[in-house]
Short mmCIF file of C-alpha atoms and ligand atoms in Angstrom, two decimals:
data_model
loop_
_atom_site.label_atom_id
_atom_site.label_comp_id
_atom_site.label_asym_id
_atom_site.label_seq_id
_atom_site.Cartn_x
_atom_site.Cartn_y
_atom_site.Cartn_z
CA MET A 912 111.75 113.50 109.66
CA PRO A 913 109.94 110.33 108.77
CA ALA A 914 106.19 110.06 108.34
CA THR A 915 104.83 106.45 108.00
CA VAL A 916 101.75 105.86 106.55
CA ILE A 917 99.57 102.23 107.47
CA VAL A 918 96.52 102.07 105.12
CA GLY A 919 93.92 99.33 104.50
CA LEU A 920 94.54 97.60 101.39
CA GLN A 921 90.80 96.21 101.07
CA TRP A 922 87.49 96.25 103.15
CA GLY A 923 89.01 96.99 106.74
CA ASP A 924 90.11 94.54 109.10
CA GLU A 925 93.77 93.45 107.30
CA GLY A 926 95.64 93.75 110.61
CA LYS A 927 96.70 97.18 110.40
CA GLY A 928 96.98 96.89 114.41
CA LYS A 929 99.72 94.46 113.89
CA ALA A 930 101.83 96.54 110.97
CA THR A 931 101.20 99.08 114.10
CA ASP A 932 102.80 96.77 116.27
CA VAL A 933 105.66 95.93 114.13
CA LEU A 934 106.88 99.54 113.68
CA ALA A 935 105.97 101.13 117.29
CA GLU A 936 109.29 100.78 118.97
CA HIS A 937 110.64 103.14 115.85
CA VAL A 938 108.47 105.99 116.25
CA GLY A 939 107.27 108.29 118.70
CA TYR A 940 103.79 109.86 117.67
CA VAL A 941 101.13 107.58 116.59
CA VAL A 942 98.15 109.34 115.00
CA ARG A 943 94.35 108.56 113.74
CA TYR A 944 93.34 110.55 111.14
CA GLN A 945 90.00 109.05 109.97
CA GLY A 946 87.00 106.99 111.00
CA GLY A 947 85.85 106.83 114.65
CA ASP A 948 84.52 104.41 116.98
CA ASN A 949 83.45 102.01 113.92
CA ALA A 950 87.40 100.94 114.07
CA GLY A 951 88.73 98.28 116.78
CA HIS A 952 91.61 96.36 117.28
CA THR A 953 92.16 93.77 120.32
CA ILE A 954 94.90 94.65 122.63
CA VAL A 955 96.18 92.26 124.87
CA LEU A 956 97.61 93.29 128.48
CA GLY A 957 99.61 90.70 129.95
CA ARG A 958 96.55 87.99 130.67
CA GLU A 959 93.99 90.43 129.77
CA VAL A 960 92.31 91.33 126.33
CA PHE A 961 89.95 94.10 125.78
CA LYS A 962 89.62 96.29 122.45
CA LEU A 963 89.67 99.46 121.93
CA HIS A 964 87.97 101.44 119.26
CA LEU A 965 89.40 105.59 119.73
CA VAL A 966 92.44 105.52 121.49
CA PRO A 967 95.92 104.73 119.16
CA SER A 968 97.15 100.74 120.03
CA GLY A 969 100.74 103.46 120.96
CA VAL A 970 99.19 104.30 124.26
CA LEU A 971 100.56 100.95 125.44
CA SER A 972 104.08 101.66 124.60
CA PRO A 973 105.11 104.35 127.24
CA HIS A 974 107.72 106.25 124.43
CA ILE A 975 104.75 107.06 122.15
CA VAL A 976 102.60 109.99 121.94
CA PRO A 977 99.11 108.86 120.88
CA LEU A 978 97.12 111.62 118.74
CA ILE A 979 94.09 111.67 117.48
CA GLY A 980 93.54 113.78 114.91
CA PRO A 981 91.05 116.78 112.99
CA GLY A 982 89.98 113.78 110.67
CA VAL A 983 88.62 111.77 113.49
CA VAL A 984 85.10 111.88 114.39
CA VAL A 985 84.95 111.22 117.97
CA ASN A 986 82.32 109.81 120.46
CA PRO A 987 83.28 111.13 123.75
CA ALA A 988 81.47 108.31 125.77
CA THR A 989 83.46 105.43 124.21
CA LEU A 990 86.89 108.01 124.76
CA ILE A 991 86.17 108.15 127.97
CA ARG A 992 85.06 104.37 128.63
CA GLU A 993 88.40 103.38 126.99
CA LEU A 994 90.79 105.99 128.67
CA ASP A 995 88.99 104.59 132.13
CA GLY A 996 89.39 100.91 130.97
CA LEU A 997 93.26 101.34 130.40
CA VAL A 998 93.48 103.42 133.50
CA ALA A 999 92.07 100.78 135.56
CA ARG A 1000 94.41 98.02 133.91
CA GLY A 1001 97.79 100.62 134.90
CA VAL A 1002 97.91 102.09 131.72
CA ASP A 1003 99.56 105.85 131.30
CA VAL A 1004 96.63 107.77 129.27
CA SER A 1005 98.08 111.21 130.30
CA ARG A 1006 99.96 111.52 126.81
CA VAL A 1007 96.71 110.78 124.74
CA ARG A 1008 95.66 114.06 122.55
CA VAL A 1009 92.45 114.57 120.71
CA ALA A 1010 92.30 117.49 117.86
CA ARG A 1011 90.29 120.54 119.40
CA ALA A 1012 89.05 120.35 115.73
CA ALA A 1013 88.16 116.84 115.46
CA HIS A 1014 83.75 116.69 115.49
CA VAL A 1015 82.04 114.66 117.98
CA ILE A 1016 79.64 112.21 117.18
CA LEU A 1017 76.60 113.46 119.53
CA PRO A 1018 73.62 110.40 120.59
CA TYR A 1019 71.20 111.92 117.66
CA HIS A 1020 74.04 111.02 114.91
CA VAL A 1021 74.02 107.22 116.71
CA ALA A 1022 70.23 107.50 115.96
CA LEU A 1023 69.90 108.64 113.06
CA ASP A 1024 72.86 106.18 111.74
CA ARG A 1025 70.13 103.26 113.07
CA ALA A 1026 67.36 105.07 111.51
CA SER A 1027 68.21 105.26 108.39
CA GLU A 1028 69.77 101.58 107.84
CA ALA A 1029 66.15 100.84 109.62
CA ARG A 1030 64.72 102.70 106.48
CA LEU A 1031 66.78 101.58 104.22
CA GLY A 1032 65.84 97.74 105.20
CA HIS A 1033 68.04 95.22 103.57
CA GLU A 1034 68.97 98.13 100.99
CA GLY A 1035 70.76 99.33 103.79
CA ILE A 1036 74.51 100.23 103.64
CA GLY A 1037 75.24 97.62 107.06
CA THR A 1038 77.12 100.89 108.93
CA THR A 1039 77.92 99.57 112.45
CA HIS A 1040 75.98 101.98 113.84
CA ARG A 1041 78.26 104.07 115.61
CA GLY A 1042 76.87 107.36 114.12
CA ILE A 1043 79.39 107.89 111.90
CA GLY A 1044 77.85 108.76 108.69
CA PRO A 1045 75.30 111.45 110.37
CA ALA A 1046 78.43 113.13 112.15
CA TYR A 1047 80.40 113.41 108.92
CA ALA A 1048 77.58 114.79 107.63
CA ASP A 1049 77.10 117.54 109.81
CA ARG A 1050 80.70 118.45 109.56
CA ALA A 1051 80.02 118.68 106.09
CA LEU A 1052 77.02 121.26 106.70
CA ARG A 1053 79.37 122.93 108.94
CA VAL A 1054 76.51 122.40 111.43
CA GLY A 1055 79.20 119.83 113.86
CA ILE A 1056 79.93 119.95 117.34
CA ARG A 1057 83.97 120.33 117.68
CA MET A 1058 85.88 119.03 120.43
CA GLU A 1059 86.61 122.34 121.20
CA ASP A 1060 83.20 123.54 122.16
CA LEU A 1061 82.54 120.79 124.63
CA LEU A 1062 84.81 123.03 126.67
CA ASP A 1063 82.91 126.20 126.06
CA PRO A 1064 79.31 125.51 127.26
CA ALA A 1065 78.04 129.33 125.23
CA ALA A 1066 78.65 127.87 122.05
CA LEU A 1067 77.98 124.17 122.65
CA ARG A 1068 74.88 125.78 123.24
CA ARG A 1069 74.36 127.98 120.41
CA GLY A 1070 75.43 125.09 118.44
CA LEU A 1071 73.35 122.14 119.73
CA GLU A 1072 70.28 124.99 119.87
CA ARG A 1073 70.81 124.68 115.78
CA VAL A 1074 71.13 121.15 114.95
CA VAL A 1075 69.01 119.54 117.75
CA PRO A 1076 65.62 120.91 116.30
CA ASP A 1077 66.91 119.33 112.69
CA ALA A 1078 67.71 115.78 114.06
CA ASN A 1079 64.30 115.80 115.77
CA ALA A 1080 62.97 116.22 112.44
CA GLN A 1081 64.97 114.11 110.68
CA LEU A 1082 64.57 111.33 112.95
CA ALA A 1083 60.48 112.46 113.08
CA HIS A 1084 60.82 111.86 109.17
CA LEU A 1085 62.61 108.22 109.40
CA GLY A 1086 59.92 106.88 111.97
CA ASP A 1087 62.34 106.58 114.81
CA PRO A 1088 60.23 106.03 117.41
CA GLY A 1089 62.21 107.25 120.39
CA GLU A 1090 61.77 110.11 122.34
CA PRO A 1091 62.88 113.63 120.77
CA PHE A 1092 66.61 114.90 121.90
CA LEU A 1093 66.58 117.41 124.28
CA VAL A 1094 69.07 120.66 124.24
CA GLU A 1095 69.54 120.98 128.19
CA ALA A 1096 70.16 117.03 128.39
CA LEU A 1097 72.37 117.07 125.48
CA LEU A 1098 74.20 120.03 127.00
CA GLU A 1099 75.01 118.83 130.88
CA THR A 1100 76.45 115.89 129.28
CA ALA A 1101 78.52 117.08 126.30
CA VAL A 1102 80.00 119.55 129.27
CA GLY A 1103 80.61 116.80 131.25
CA TRP A 1104 82.81 115.08 128.56
CA GLY A 1105 84.57 118.35 127.80
CA GLU A 1106 85.69 118.58 132.07
CA ARG A 1107 86.84 115.04 131.61
CA LEU A 1108 88.92 115.33 128.41
CA ARG A 1109 90.03 118.81 129.25
CA PRO A 1110 93.49 118.00 129.58
CA HIS A 1111 93.03 115.90 126.57
CA ILE A 1112 92.18 118.34 124.00
CA ALA A 1113 94.96 120.11 122.17
CA ASP A 1114 95.89 121.31 118.67
CA THR A 1115 97.22 117.68 117.65
CA THR A 1116 98.25 119.25 114.18
CA ALA A 1117 100.97 121.51 115.74
CA ILE A 1118 102.17 118.72 117.76
CA VAL A 1119 102.77 116.41 114.84
CA GLN A 1120 104.41 119.38 113.13
CA ASP A 1121 106.60 120.01 116.20
CA ALA A 1122 107.70 116.66 116.33
CA LEU A 1123 108.35 116.30 112.63
CA ARG A 1124 110.43 118.92 113.20
CA ALA A 1125 111.83 117.92 115.92
CA GLY A 1126 113.10 114.46 113.64
CA GLU A 1127 110.54 112.84 115.64
CA HIS A 1128 109.00 109.94 113.08
CA VAL A 1129 105.53 109.53 113.60
CA LEU A 1130 102.90 106.73 112.43
CA LEU A 1131 99.74 107.78 110.71
CA GLU A 1132 97.23 104.66 111.33
CA GLY A 1133 94.50 104.19 108.97
CA ALA A 1134 91.31 102.45 109.91
CA GLN A 1135 88.76 100.77 107.57
CA GLY A 1136 90.45 100.60 104.31
CA THR A 1137 90.84 101.39 100.39
CA LEU A 1138 87.36 99.83 99.26
CA LEU A 1139 85.70 101.61 102.14
CA ASP A 1140 86.92 105.15 101.41
CA LEU A 1141 84.22 107.51 100.33
CA ASP A 1142 85.98 108.56 96.63
CA HIS A 1143 87.95 105.47 95.95
CA GLY A 1144 85.80 102.43 97.58
CA SER A 1145 82.11 101.06 96.03
CA TYR A 1146 79.92 104.22 96.34
CA PRO A 1147 77.73 103.53 98.75
CA PHE A 1148 78.97 100.79 100.59
CA VAL A 1149 81.14 103.23 102.07
CA THR A 1150 82.01 104.45 105.38
CA SER A 1151 81.95 108.30 105.36
CA SER A 1152 85.54 109.31 105.39
CA SER A 1153 89.29 109.00 103.47
CA PRO A 1154 90.99 105.80 104.70
CA VAL A 1155 93.27 106.18 101.75
CA ALA A 1156 96.94 107.87 102.25
CA GLY A 1157 95.93 111.22 101.38
CA GLY A 1158 93.17 110.97 103.90
CA ALA A 1159 96.51 111.09 106.12
CA CYS A 1160 97.37 114.40 105.28
CA THR A 1161 94.24 115.97 105.37
CA GLY A 1162 92.80 114.33 108.70
CA GLY A 1163 96.25 113.57 110.64
CA GLY A 1164 98.05 117.23 109.78
CA VAL A 1165 100.52 116.54 107.60
CA GLY A 1166 101.58 117.86 103.80
CA PRO A 1167 101.95 115.17 101.04
CA LEU A 1168 105.28 115.45 101.10
CA GLN A 1169 105.99 115.43 104.47
CA VAL A 1170 104.85 111.44 104.24
CA THR A 1171 108.14 109.31 103.65
CA GLU A 1172 106.67 105.58 103.28
CA VAL A 1173 103.18 104.34 103.06
CA ILE A 1174 102.41 100.57 103.75
CA GLY A 1175 99.65 99.06 102.99
CA VAL A 1176 98.26 96.42 104.72
CA MET A 1177 96.69 93.68 103.30
CA LYS A 1178 94.95 89.56 103.96
CA ALA A 1179 95.74 86.72 102.12
CA TYR A 1180 92.69 86.57 101.19
CA THR A 1181 89.30 89.10 101.26
CA THR A 1182 86.94 89.73 104.08
CA ARG A 1183 84.43 92.43 103.89
CA VAL A 1184 81.86 93.42 106.54
CA GLY A 1185 78.48 95.16 105.87
CA SER A 1186 76.89 94.83 102.49
CA GLY A 1187 77.99 95.96 98.89
CA PRO A 1188 79.23 93.79 95.89
CA TYR A 1189 82.08 91.47 96.59
CA PRO A 1190 83.18 89.39 93.07
CA THR A 1191 84.81 86.65 95.22
CA GLU A 1192 82.73 86.00 98.09
CA LEU A 1193 82.80 82.32 99.10
CA HIS A 1194 79.42 81.17 100.23
CA GLY A 1195 80.14 77.31 100.44
CA PRO A 1196 82.39 75.85 103.68
CA ILE A 1197 85.45 77.05 102.35
CA GLY A 1198 84.51 80.36 102.89
CA GLU A 1199 83.52 78.98 105.98
CA GLY A 1200 86.54 77.40 107.27
CA ILE A 1201 88.24 80.60 106.65
CA ALA A 1202 86.28 82.67 108.93
CA ALA A 1203 86.57 79.74 111.51
CA ARG A 1204 90.49 79.64 111.36
CA GLY A 1205 90.97 83.26 110.88
CA HIS A 1206 88.74 84.23 113.40
CA GLU A 1207 86.54 86.77 111.17
CA PHE A 1208 83.93 88.80 113.60
CA GLY A 1209 83.97 91.74 114.27
CA THR A 1210 85.28 93.70 117.12
CA THR A 1211 82.88 96.91 117.18
CA THR A 1212 79.65 94.34 115.98
CA GLY A 1213 80.40 91.44 116.14
CA ARG A 1214 78.85 90.31 112.79
CA ARG A 1215 80.78 87.69 111.08
CA ARG A 1216 82.89 88.86 107.92
CA ARG A 1217 82.30 87.91 104.48
CA VAL A 1218 85.22 86.17 103.17
CA GLY A 1219 86.45 85.49 99.64
CA TRP A 1220 89.56 84.74 97.90
CA PHE A 1221 92.19 86.78 97.17
CA ASP A 1222 91.23 90.05 94.24
CA ALA A 1223 93.62 91.83 92.68
CA VAL A 1224 91.56 94.04 90.80
CA PRO A 1225 91.02 96.62 93.34
CA LEU A 1226 94.51 95.57 94.68
CA ARG A 1227 96.39 97.67 92.12
CA HIS A 1228 93.67 100.13 92.55
CA ALA A 1229 94.79 100.38 96.15
CA VAL A 1230 98.12 100.58 95.62
CA ASP A 1231 98.04 103.32 93.23
CA VAL A 1232 96.10 105.67 94.76
CA ASN A 1233 97.71 105.14 98.35
CA SER A 1234 101.10 104.87 96.07
CA ALA A 1235 101.90 102.42 98.87
CA SER A 1236 105.77 101.83 98.72
CA GLY A 1237 105.77 98.58 100.15
CA ILE A 1238 103.21 95.57 101.74
CA VAL A 1239 102.34 94.40 104.77
CA LEU A 1240 100.97 90.72 104.00
CA ASN A 1241 98.58 89.37 106.90
CA LYS A 1242 97.42 85.75 107.62
CA LEU A 1243 99.00 83.69 105.41
CA ASP A 1244 98.83 80.68 107.91
CA ILE A 1245 94.86 80.57 107.67
CA LEU A 1246 94.69 79.86 103.72
CA SER A 1247 97.02 76.69 105.17
CA GLY A 1248 95.60 73.47 104.85
CA LEU A 1249 93.46 74.03 101.59
CA ASP A 1250 93.74 71.85 98.31
CA ASP A 1251 94.09 75.11 96.42
CA VAL A 1252 94.29 78.51 97.13
CA LEU A 1253 92.17 80.50 93.83
CA LEU A 1254 93.65 83.84 93.45
CA CYS A 1255 91.35 86.39 91.11
CA VAL A 1256 93.37 88.06 88.28
CA ALA A 1257 90.56 90.05 86.43
CA TYR A 1258 86.78 90.44 86.44
CA GLU A 1259 84.88 89.44 83.36
CA ILE A 1260 82.20 92.50 83.45
CA ASP A 1261 79.45 91.92 80.09
CA GLY A 1262 81.77 89.76 78.20
CA ALA A 1263 84.72 91.86 78.78
CA ARG A 1264 87.62 91.39 80.35
CA VAL A 1265 88.57 93.90 83.53
CA GLU A 1266 91.65 94.54 85.02
CA ARG A 1267 90.68 98.02 86.23
CA TRP A 1268 88.84 98.16 89.45
CA PRO A 1269 85.98 99.83 88.27
CA ALA A 1270 84.70 102.92 89.76
CA SER A 1271 80.82 102.35 89.83
CA ALA A 1272 79.43 99.67 92.42
CA ALA A 1273 76.88 98.40 89.89
CA GLU A 1274 79.84 97.41 86.97
CA VAL A 1275 81.49 96.01 90.55
CA ALA A 1276 78.16 93.79 91.41
CA ARG A 1277 77.78 92.06 87.45
CA ALA A 1278 81.91 91.15 87.42
CA ARG A 1279 82.56 87.69 87.48
CA PRO A 1280 86.03 86.66 88.85
CA ILE A 1281 88.29 84.83 86.69
CA TYR A 1282 90.69 83.19 88.86
CA GLU A 1283 93.78 81.44 88.21
CA ARG A 1284 94.46 78.41 90.63
CA PHE A 1285 97.32 77.87 93.22
CA PRO A 1286 98.32 73.96 94.71
CA GLY A 1287 97.70 74.70 98.29
CA TRP A 1288 99.90 73.91 101.08
CA PRO A 1289 99.63 71.47 103.79
CA GLU A 1290 102.26 72.55 106.14
CA GLU A 1291 101.02 74.55 109.37
CA ILE A 1292 103.62 77.62 109.15
CA HIS A 1293 103.26 79.81 111.76
CA GLU A 1294 107.29 79.00 113.15
CA ALA A 1295 108.87 80.67 109.70
CA ARG A 1296 110.70 83.21 110.71
CA THR A 1297 112.28 83.29 106.91
CA PRO A 1298 111.42 83.23 103.32
CA ASP A 1299 112.83 79.50 102.93
CA ASP A 1300 110.85 78.72 105.94
CA LEU A 1301 107.66 78.68 103.69
CA PRO A 1302 106.04 76.28 101.81
CA PRO A 1303 107.46 76.53 98.24
CA ASN A 1304 103.46 76.53 97.07
CA ALA A 1305 103.04 79.40 99.69
CA ARG A 1306 106.14 81.10 98.42
CA ALA A 1307 104.66 80.67 95.30
CA TYR A 1308 101.25 82.34 96.20
CA VAL A 1309 103.43 85.69 97.37
CA ARG A 1310 105.30 86.16 94.99
CA ALA A 1311 102.27 85.84 92.39
CA LEU A 1312 100.56 88.41 94.85
CA GLU A 1313 103.73 90.91 94.70
CA ALA A 1314 103.63 90.52 90.65
CA LEU A 1315 100.30 91.85 90.81
CA ALA A 1316 100.46 94.32 92.79
CA GLY A 1317 104.17 95.61 91.11
CA THR A 1318 104.94 96.88 95.22
CA PRO A 1319 107.40 94.88 97.54
CA ILE A 1320 105.61 92.65 99.75
CA ARG A 1321 108.11 93.56 102.73
CA LEU A 1322 106.61 91.52 105.85
CA VAL A 1323 104.73 88.07 105.65
CA SER A 1324 102.78 87.75 108.78
CA VAL A 1325 102.13 83.88 110.03
CA GLY A 1326 100.19 84.63 113.42
CA PRO A 1327 99.07 86.95 115.78
CA GLU A 1328 102.00 87.56 117.40
CA ARG A 1329 104.45 90.15 116.84
CA MET A 1330 107.80 87.68 116.24
CA GLN A 1331 105.26 85.56 113.85
CA THR A 1332 106.65 87.11 110.73
CA VAL A 1333 108.72 86.55 107.66
CA ALA A 1334 110.52 89.70 106.31
CA LEU A 1335 110.62 88.93 102.69
CA ASP A 1336 113.92 91.79 101.88
CA GLY A 1337 115.54 90.99 104.78
CA ARG A 1338 114.68 94.54 106.08
CA PRO A 1339 112.14 93.56 108.95
CA LEU A 1340 109.70 96.79 109.50
CA GLY A 1341 110.83 96.30 113.24
CA ALA A 1342 112.55 94.04 115.07
CA GLY A 1343 113.22 92.22 118.62
CA ARG A 1344 110.53 92.40 120.79
CA PRO A 1345 108.26 89.68 121.21
CA GLY A 1346 104.55 89.47 121.12
CA PRO A 1347 101.95 88.60 123.83
CA GLY A 1348 101.83 85.15 124.96
CA SER A 1349 105.14 83.83 123.95
CA ALA A 1350 107.62 82.76 126.74
CA ALA A 1351 109.96 86.04 127.21
CA ASP A 1352 107.07 88.44 127.14
CA ARG A 1353 104.97 86.20 130.25
CA ALA A 1354 108.88 86.71 131.60
CA ALA A 1355 108.68 90.19 131.62
CA PRO A 1356 105.54 92.02 132.88
CA GLY A 1357 103.78 95.06 131.23
CA PRO A 1358 101.85 95.89 128.19
CA ALA A 1359 101.74 94.56 124.69
CA THR A 1360 99.66 94.87 121.88
CA GLY A 1361 98.11 91.89 119.75
CA PRO A 1362 96.72 91.91 115.84
CA ALA A 1363 94.03 93.63 114.43
CA ALA A 1364 90.42 92.27 114.05
CA ARG A 1365 87.64 94.55 114.07
P1 IMP B 1200 79.57 103.10 109.27
O1 IMP B 1200 81.18 103.48 108.95
O2 IMP B 1200 79.85 102.67 110.16
O3 IMP B 1200 78.95 104.06 108.28
O4 IMP B 1200 79.75 102.10 108.25
C1 IMP B 1200 79.76 101.80 106.26
C2 IMP B 1200 80.44 100.81 105.79
O5 IMP B 1200 81.89 100.58 106.29
C3 IMP B 1200 79.82 99.06 106.26
O6 IMP B 1200 80.17 98.39 105.65
C4 IMP B 1200 80.74 99.16 107.55
O7 IMP B 1200 80.42 97.59 108.31
C5 IMP B 1200 82.52 99.80 106.77
N1 IMP B 1200 82.81 99.77 108.55
C6 IMP B 1200 83.24 100.68 109.18
N2 IMP B 1200 84.12 100.13 109.82
C7 IMP B 1200 84.52 99.55 109.67
C8 IMP B 1200 85.95 98.64 109.79
O8 IMP B 1200 86.52 99.06 111.01
N3 IMP B 1200 86.42 97.62 109.13
C9 IMP B 1200 85.76 96.87 108.00
N4 IMP B 1200 84.13 97.65 108.40
C10 IMP B 1200 83.98 98.40 108.39
#
């Protein structure tokens, strides 16, 4: 009964989709366990590219059951749009299941998210405006609407009658110029969602547990990353869920002792979307160059991601709180051509050397990075497939990251395609299938997934 968790070790957008993709052929189930349509990954279907925010990428592999667990907040309009988009491209979505217990993002959550960000102005969190925080807030207040309520108009009406007046009052208080939300209109929309999604709404925890009991391999796919975690990130500049591996248990429906492997995913540099302290942020042409080569633009919002050198201070923290048993290092190829590559090994805060990630965002904001400098490598490395194919300077950088992480880097990604990987310990996470766009892929029609890119 193996259960593998894939978790982001940075601020999201680490390329978790590619790691999922590499593992996909070995697993029977892929479970999203937190977040909502604030996440995003790019899917390549033959020559068509489109973006999914909610449906796990496993949907493209006919042997995989894709599940959206109870820890996810679901915007049904997004889910229906994605399912319809997949159907239109000939993908069988009949296996997709969404938890009865998952909470629903309603239009007033989206309005509240926008209105509270607007009121905070430049002090805002820089959310994705998808209503994530307000939906999780209603869940914690126990006034949320759950997916199962969409199938029960009477319960739905009771729920909306309780919460909608409060949402309208809050919106008025925030100075939102929109019309108040009406229960009747919301009810009609939500009942329609329920009708459309009825075949997909299920007890996903029971499905996961049955699968584990039957010896199936379950992959729990995190969205966002450790440094955006509500408890372990730089609060309040975080998302409203638990992207860490522990969140896979609560949000996916597995027990801690059922998790057999935690794969942490990170990029060879860092990016961050939205506000919040970022000690290694690059403001000049080097950062712009990395952003351009790495296509660092959000899948969900289109915003250019902030870019910085790799920061090993939060890395140690992320490895610890996730108990990462192995690491996938993505986008090493993007650093090719730099004269030097800098690696932050510690901070100086108020005159003291600090190696532990500070729990306080205010302290992180005062941190000055202490760097080690590594000579760069001019060579493109897209064709590297074994450690020996990597230039010595690139190998030295990877080994330094591994030593700082204190856990093995199992796979290094040198390009977006599935085969563009180097297995450092000779134990590939997955093997064989070519990625999208490759010669073999073009010869064999059918879906393939691309790299994660929000
Ligand atoms: P929210 O999740 O929309 O509430 O946004 C909270 C913070 O998390 C903001 O800084 C967002 O930019 C960031 N965020 C949310 N989802 C992602 C993601 O998938 N990748 C990277 N950043 C994200």
